[in-house]
PDB file of C-alpha atoms in Angstrom:
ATOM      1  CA  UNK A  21    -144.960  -3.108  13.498  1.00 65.00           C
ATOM      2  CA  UNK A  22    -146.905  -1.200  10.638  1.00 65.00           C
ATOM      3  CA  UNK A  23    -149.829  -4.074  10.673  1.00 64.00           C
ATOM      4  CA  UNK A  24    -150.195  -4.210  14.302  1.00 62.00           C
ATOM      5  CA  UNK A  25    -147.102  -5.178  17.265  1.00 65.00           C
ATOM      6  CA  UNK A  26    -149.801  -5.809  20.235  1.00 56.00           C
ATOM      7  CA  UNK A  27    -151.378  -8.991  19.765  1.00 60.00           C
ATOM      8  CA  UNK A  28    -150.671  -9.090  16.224  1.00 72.00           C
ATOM      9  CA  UNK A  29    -150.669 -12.662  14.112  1.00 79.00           C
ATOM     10  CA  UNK A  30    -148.659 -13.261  11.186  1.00 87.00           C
ATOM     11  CA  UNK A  31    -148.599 -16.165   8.583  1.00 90.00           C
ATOM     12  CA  UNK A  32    -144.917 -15.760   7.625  1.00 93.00           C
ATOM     13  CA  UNK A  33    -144.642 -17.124   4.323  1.00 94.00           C
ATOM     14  CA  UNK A  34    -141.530 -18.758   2.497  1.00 92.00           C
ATOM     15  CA  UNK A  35    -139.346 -18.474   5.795  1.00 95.00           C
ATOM     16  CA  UNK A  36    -136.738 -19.248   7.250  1.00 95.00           C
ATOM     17  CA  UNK A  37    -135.519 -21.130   4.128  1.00 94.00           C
ATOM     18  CA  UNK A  38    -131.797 -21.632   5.238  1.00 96.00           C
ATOM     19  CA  UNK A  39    -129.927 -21.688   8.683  1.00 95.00           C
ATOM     20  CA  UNK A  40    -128.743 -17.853   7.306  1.00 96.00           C
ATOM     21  CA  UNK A  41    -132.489 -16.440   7.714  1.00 96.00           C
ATOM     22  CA  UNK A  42    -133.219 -18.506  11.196  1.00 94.00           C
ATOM     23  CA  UNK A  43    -129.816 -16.769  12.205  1.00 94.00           C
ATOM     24  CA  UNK A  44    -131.329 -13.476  11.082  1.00 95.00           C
ATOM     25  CA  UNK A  45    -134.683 -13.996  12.398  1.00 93.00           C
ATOM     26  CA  UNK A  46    -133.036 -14.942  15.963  1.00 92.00           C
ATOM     27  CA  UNK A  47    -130.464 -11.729  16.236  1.00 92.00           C
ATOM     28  CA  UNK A  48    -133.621  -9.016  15.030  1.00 92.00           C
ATOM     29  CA  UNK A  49    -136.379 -10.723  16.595  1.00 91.00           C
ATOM     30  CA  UNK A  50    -135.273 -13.235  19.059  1.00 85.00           C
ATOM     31  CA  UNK A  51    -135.955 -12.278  22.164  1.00 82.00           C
ATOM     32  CA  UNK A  52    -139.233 -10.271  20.645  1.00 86.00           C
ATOM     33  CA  UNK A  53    -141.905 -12.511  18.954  1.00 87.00           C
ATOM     34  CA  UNK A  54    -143.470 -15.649  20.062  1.00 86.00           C
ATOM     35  CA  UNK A  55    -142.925 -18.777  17.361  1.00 90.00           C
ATOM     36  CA  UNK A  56    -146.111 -20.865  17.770  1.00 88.00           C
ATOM     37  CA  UNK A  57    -144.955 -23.206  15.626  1.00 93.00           C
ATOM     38  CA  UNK A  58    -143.521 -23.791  11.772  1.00 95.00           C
ATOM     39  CA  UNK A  59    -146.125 -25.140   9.327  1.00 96.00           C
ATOM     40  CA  UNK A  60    -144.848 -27.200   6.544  1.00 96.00           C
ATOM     41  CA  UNK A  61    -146.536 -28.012   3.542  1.00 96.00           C
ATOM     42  CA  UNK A  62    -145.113 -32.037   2.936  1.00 96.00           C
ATOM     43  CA  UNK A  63    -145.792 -32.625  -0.743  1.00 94.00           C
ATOM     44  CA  UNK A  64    -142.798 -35.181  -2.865  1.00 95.00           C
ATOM     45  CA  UNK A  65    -140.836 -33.595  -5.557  1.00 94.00           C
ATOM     46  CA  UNK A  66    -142.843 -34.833  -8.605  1.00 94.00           C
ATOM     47  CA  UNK A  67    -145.812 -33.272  -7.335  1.00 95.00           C
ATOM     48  CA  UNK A  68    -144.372 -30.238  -6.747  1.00 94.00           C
ATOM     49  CA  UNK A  69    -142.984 -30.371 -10.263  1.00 93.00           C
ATOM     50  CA  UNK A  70    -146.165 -30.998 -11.756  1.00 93.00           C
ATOM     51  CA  UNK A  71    -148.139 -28.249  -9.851  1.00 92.00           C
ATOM     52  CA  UNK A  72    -145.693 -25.194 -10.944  1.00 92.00           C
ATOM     53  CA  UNK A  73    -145.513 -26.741 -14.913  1.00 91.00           C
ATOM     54  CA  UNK A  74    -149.196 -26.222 -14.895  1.00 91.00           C
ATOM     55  CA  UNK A  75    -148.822 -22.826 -13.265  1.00 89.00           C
ATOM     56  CA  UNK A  76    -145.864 -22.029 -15.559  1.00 88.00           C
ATOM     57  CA  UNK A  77    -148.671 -22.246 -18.364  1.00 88.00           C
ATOM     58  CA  UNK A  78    -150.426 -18.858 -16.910  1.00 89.00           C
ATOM     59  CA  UNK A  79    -148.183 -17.240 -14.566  1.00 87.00           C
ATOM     60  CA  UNK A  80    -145.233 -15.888 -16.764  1.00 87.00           C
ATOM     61  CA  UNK A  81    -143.028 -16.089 -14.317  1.00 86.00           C
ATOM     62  CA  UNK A  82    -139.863 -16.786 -16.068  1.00 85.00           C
ATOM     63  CA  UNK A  83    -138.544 -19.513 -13.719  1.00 86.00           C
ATOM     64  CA  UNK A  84    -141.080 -21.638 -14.115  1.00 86.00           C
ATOM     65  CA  UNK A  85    -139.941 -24.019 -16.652  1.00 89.00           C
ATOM     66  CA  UNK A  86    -137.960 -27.518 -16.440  1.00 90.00           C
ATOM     67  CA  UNK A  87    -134.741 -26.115 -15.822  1.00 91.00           C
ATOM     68  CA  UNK A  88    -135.080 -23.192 -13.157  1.00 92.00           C
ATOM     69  CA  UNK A  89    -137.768 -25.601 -11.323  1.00 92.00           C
ATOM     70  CA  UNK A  90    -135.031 -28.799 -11.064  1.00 92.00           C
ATOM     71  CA  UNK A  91    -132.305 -25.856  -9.515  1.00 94.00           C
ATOM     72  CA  UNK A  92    -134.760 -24.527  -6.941  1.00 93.00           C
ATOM     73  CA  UNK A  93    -136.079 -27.975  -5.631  1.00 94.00           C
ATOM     74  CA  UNK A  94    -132.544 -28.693  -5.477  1.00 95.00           C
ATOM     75  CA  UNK A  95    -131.859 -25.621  -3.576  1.00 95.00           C
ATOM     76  CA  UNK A  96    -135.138 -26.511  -1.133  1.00 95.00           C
ATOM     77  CA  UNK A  97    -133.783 -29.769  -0.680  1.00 95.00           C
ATOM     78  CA  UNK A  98    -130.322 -28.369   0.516  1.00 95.00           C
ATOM     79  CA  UNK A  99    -131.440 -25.435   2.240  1.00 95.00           C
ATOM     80  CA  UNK A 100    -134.570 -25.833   3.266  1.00 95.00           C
ATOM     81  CA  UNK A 101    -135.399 -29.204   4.218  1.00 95.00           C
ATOM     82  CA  UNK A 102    -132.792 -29.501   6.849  1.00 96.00           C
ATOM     83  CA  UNK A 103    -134.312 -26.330   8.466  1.00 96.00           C
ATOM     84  CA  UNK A 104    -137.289 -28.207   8.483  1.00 96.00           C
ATOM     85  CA  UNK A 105    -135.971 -31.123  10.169  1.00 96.00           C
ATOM     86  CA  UNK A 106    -134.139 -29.122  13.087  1.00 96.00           C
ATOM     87  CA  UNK A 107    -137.652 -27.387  13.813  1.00 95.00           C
ATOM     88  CA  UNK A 108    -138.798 -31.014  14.241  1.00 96.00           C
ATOM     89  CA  UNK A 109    -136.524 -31.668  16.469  1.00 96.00           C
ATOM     90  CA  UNK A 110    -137.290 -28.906  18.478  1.00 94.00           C
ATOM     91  CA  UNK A 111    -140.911 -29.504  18.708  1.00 94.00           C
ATOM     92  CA  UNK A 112    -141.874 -26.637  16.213  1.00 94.00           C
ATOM     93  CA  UNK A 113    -142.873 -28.299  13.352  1.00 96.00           C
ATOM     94  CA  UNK A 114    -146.357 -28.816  12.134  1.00 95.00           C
ATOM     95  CA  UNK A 115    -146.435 -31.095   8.608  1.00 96.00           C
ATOM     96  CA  UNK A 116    -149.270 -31.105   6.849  1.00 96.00           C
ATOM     97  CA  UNK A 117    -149.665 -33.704   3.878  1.00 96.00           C
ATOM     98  CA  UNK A 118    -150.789 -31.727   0.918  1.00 95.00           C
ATOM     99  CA  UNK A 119    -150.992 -34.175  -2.080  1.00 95.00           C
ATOM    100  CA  UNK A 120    -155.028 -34.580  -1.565  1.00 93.00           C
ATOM    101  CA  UNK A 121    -157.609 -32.256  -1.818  1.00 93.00           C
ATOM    102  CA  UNK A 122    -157.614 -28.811  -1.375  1.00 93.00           C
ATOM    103  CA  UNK A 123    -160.303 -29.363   1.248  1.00 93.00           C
ATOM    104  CA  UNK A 124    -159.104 -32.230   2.613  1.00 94.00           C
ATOM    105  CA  UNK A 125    -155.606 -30.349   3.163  1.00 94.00           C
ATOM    106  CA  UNK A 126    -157.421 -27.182   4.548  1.00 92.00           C
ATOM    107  CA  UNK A 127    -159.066 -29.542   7.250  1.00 89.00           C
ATOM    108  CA  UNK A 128    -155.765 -30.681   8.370  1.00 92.00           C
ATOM    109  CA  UNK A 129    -154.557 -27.253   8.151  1.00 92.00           C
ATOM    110  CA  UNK A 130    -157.701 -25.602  10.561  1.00 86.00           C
ATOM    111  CA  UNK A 131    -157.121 -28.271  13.229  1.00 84.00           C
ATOM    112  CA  UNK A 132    -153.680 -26.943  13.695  1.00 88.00           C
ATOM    113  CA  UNK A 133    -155.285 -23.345  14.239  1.00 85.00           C
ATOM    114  CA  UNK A 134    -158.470 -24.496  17.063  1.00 83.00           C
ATOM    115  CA  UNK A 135    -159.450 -22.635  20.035  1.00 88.00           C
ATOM    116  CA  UNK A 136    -158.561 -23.265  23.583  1.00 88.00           C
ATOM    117  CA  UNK A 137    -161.028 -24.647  25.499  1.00 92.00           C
ATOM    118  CA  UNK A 138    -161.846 -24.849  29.656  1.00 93.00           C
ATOM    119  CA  UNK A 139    -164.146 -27.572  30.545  1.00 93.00           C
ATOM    120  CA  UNK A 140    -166.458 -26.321  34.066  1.00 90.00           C
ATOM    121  CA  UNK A 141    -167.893 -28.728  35.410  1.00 88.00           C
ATOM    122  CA  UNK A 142    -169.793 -29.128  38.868  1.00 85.00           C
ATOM    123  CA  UNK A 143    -173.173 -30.119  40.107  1.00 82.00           C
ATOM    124  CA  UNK A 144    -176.101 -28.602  39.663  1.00 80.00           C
ATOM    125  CA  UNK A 145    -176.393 -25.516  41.495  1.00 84.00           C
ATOM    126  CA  UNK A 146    -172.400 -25.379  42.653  1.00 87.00           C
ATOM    127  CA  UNK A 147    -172.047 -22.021  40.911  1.00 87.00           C
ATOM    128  CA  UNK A 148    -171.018 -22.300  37.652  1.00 85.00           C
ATOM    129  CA  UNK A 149    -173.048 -20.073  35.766  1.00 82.00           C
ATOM    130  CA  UNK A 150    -171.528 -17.025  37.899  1.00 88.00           C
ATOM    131  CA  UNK A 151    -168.095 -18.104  38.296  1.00 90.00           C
ATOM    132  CA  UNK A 152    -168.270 -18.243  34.550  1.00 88.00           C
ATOM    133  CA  UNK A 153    -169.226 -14.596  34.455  1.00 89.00           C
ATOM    134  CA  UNK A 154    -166.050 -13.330  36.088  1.00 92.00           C
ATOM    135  CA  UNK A 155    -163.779 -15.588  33.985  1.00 91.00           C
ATOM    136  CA  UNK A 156    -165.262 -13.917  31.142  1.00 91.00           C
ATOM    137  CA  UNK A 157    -164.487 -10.486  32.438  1.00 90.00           C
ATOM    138  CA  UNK A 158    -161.246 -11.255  34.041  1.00 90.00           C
ATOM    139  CA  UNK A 159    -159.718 -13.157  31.824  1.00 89.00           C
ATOM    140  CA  UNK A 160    -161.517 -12.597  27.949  1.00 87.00           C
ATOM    141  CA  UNK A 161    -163.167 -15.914  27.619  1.00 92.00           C
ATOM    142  CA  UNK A 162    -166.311 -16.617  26.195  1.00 93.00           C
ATOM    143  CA  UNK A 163    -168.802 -18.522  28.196  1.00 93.00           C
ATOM    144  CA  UNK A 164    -170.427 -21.373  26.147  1.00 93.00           C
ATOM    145  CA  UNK A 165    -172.987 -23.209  28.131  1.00 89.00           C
ATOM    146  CA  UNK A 166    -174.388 -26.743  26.654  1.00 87.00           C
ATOM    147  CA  UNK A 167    -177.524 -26.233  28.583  1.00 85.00           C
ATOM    148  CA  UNK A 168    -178.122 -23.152  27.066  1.00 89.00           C
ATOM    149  CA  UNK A 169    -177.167 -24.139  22.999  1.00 92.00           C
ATOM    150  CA  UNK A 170    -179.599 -27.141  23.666  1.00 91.00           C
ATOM    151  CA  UNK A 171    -182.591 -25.115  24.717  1.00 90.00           C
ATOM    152  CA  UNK A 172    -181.687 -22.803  22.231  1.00 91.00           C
ATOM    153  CA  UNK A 173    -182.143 -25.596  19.591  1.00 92.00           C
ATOM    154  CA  UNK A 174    -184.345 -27.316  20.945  1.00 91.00           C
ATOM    155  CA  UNK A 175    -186.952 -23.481  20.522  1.00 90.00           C
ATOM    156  CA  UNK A 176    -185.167 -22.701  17.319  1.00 90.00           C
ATOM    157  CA  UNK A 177    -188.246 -23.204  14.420  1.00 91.00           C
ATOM    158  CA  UNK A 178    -187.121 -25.908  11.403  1.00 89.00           C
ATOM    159  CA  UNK A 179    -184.372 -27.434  14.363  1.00 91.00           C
ATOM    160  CA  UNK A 180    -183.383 -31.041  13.195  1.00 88.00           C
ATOM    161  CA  UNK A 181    -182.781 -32.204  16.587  1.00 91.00           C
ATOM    162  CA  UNK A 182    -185.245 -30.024  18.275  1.00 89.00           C
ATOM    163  CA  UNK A 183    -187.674 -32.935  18.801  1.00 89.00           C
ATOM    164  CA  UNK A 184    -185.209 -35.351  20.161  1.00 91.00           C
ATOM    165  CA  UNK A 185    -183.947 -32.812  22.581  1.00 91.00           C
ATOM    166  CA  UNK A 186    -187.079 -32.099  23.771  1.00 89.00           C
ATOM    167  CA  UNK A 187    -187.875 -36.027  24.566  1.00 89.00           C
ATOM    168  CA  UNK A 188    -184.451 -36.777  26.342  1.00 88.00           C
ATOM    169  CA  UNK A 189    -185.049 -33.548  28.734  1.00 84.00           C
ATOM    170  CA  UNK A 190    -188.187 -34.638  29.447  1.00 86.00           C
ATOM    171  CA  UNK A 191    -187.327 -37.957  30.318  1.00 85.00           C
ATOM    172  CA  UNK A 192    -184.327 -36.211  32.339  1.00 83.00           C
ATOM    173  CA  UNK A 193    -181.923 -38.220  30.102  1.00 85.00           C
ATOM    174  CA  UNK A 194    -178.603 -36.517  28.459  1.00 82.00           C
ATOM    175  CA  UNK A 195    -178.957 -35.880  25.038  1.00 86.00           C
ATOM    176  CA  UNK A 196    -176.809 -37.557  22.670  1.00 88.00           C
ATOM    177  CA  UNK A 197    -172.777 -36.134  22.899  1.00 88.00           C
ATOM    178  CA  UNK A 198    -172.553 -35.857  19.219  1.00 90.00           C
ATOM    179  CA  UNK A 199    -175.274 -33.476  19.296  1.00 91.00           C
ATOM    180  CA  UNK A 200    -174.185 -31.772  21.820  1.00 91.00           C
ATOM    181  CA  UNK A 201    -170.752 -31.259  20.311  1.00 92.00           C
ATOM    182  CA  UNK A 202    -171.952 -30.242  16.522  1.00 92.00           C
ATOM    183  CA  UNK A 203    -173.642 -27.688  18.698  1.00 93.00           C
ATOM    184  CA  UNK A 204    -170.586 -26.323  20.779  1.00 94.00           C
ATOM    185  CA  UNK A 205    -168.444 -26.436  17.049  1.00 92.00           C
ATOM    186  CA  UNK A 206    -170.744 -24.544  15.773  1.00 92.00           C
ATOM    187  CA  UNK A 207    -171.042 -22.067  18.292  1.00 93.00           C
ATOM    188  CA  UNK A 208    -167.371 -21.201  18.045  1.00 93.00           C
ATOM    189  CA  UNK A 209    -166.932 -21.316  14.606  1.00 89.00           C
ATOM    190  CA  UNK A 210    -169.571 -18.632  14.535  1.00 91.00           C
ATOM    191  CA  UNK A 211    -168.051 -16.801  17.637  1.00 91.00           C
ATOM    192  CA  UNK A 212    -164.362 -17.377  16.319  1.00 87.00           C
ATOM    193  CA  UNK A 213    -162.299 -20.271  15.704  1.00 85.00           C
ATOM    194  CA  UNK A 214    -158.671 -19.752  15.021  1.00 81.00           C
ATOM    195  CA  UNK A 215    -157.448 -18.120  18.981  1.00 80.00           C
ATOM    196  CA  UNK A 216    -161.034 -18.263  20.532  1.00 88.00           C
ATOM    197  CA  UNK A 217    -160.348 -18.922  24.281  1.00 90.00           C
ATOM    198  CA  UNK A 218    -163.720 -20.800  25.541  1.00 94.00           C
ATOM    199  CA  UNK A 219    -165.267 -21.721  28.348  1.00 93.00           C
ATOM    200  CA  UNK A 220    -167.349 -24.522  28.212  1.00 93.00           C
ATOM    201  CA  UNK A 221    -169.899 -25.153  30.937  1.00 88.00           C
ATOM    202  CA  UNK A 222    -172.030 -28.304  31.390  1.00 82.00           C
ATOM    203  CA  UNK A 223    -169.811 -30.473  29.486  1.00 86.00           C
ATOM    204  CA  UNK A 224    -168.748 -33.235  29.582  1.00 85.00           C
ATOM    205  CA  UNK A 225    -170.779 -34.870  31.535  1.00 77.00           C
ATOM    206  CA  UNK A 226    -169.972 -38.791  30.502  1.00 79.00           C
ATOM    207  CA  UNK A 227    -167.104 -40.827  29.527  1.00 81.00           C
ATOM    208  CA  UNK A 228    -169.538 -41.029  26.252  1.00 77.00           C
ATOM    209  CA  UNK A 229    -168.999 -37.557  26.073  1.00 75.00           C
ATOM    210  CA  UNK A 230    -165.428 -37.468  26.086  1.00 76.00           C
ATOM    211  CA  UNK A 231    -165.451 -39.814  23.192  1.00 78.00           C
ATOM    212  CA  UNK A 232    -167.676 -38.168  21.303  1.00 66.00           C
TER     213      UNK A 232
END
């Protein structure tokens, strides 16, 4: 309640770790907070091992050595892992493997956290551009419009696809989808990924551009 009740968003880290806490969590907050879902971290025992060793050699924390690390995987394995598997059951359970690369973890990670998107579509001159505006202001989406990010581009000095945009309007062809989408990504990354609610007008306009 201190960091914000309304609309708030917390990463709740290290919990529920037994059926105790989810029996705790459910008599306090219940009834109260939305779950969106439970994100586990899937990484095998020797790994995990391995990983708090190396720590160990920095962090003096006193229980991580040998000993104290074999007793809390234990304990995980007890405890926590069944949790775990009852939030799977219940359709609440994200698992993200996270033996690779930071990076390559943190891309499985984001894709858990994307926006929600509205496709508008309609045919040219059915109103979309204004129906847009009072989505926006009724309902606190952002209006993304692929005709507009491809002019955009296409005027924007030093553009890489500037010139091929240009040549398929011309010919009044569609411009390639996978333009079209590194456009719209990037547009909501800069605008706000992780809860953006957008509306995206003038796409898609193909089955190619469903694929894409």
């Amino acid at each position: 309640e201190k960091r914000g009740w309304a609309q708030g968003k917390f990463l709740v880290d290290g919990f529920p770790r037994s059926f105790e806490n989810m029996e705790g969590w459910k008599k306090v907050l219940g009834g109260k907070v939305d779950v969106k879902f439970a994100l586990f971290f899937n990484c095998s025992e020797t790994v995990m091992e391995a990983r708090i060793l190396e720590r160990g050699k920095t962090s003096g924390r006193a229980d991580d050595n040998p000993e104290a690390i074999r007793k809390r995987l234990a304990t995980f394995k007890e405890e926590s892992v069944p949790v775990a598997e009852f939030l799977e059951s219940q359709n609440l359970l994200r698992s993200v493997q996270c033996e690779k690369a930071v990076e390559e973890v943190w891309k499985d990670v984001r894709a858990l956290f994307g926006p929600t998107v509205v496709f508008v579509l309609g045919g040219p001159g059915a109103g979309k551009g204004t129906l847009c505006g009072k989505i926006v202001e009724a309902c606190g989406y952002r209006h993304l419009s692929a005709g507009d990010l491809l002019r955009e581009e296409r005027k924007r000095p030093g553009s890489k696809f500037g010139e091929l945009i240009e040549a398929h309007i011309k010919e009044g062809q569609l411009v390639p989808a996978s333009i079209v989408v590194e456009l719209l990504l990037q547009a909501m990354r800069e605008q706000g990924w992780e809860g953006g609610k957008y509306l995206i007008d003038g796409f898609p306009r193909s089955f190619d551009n469903l694929e894409a």
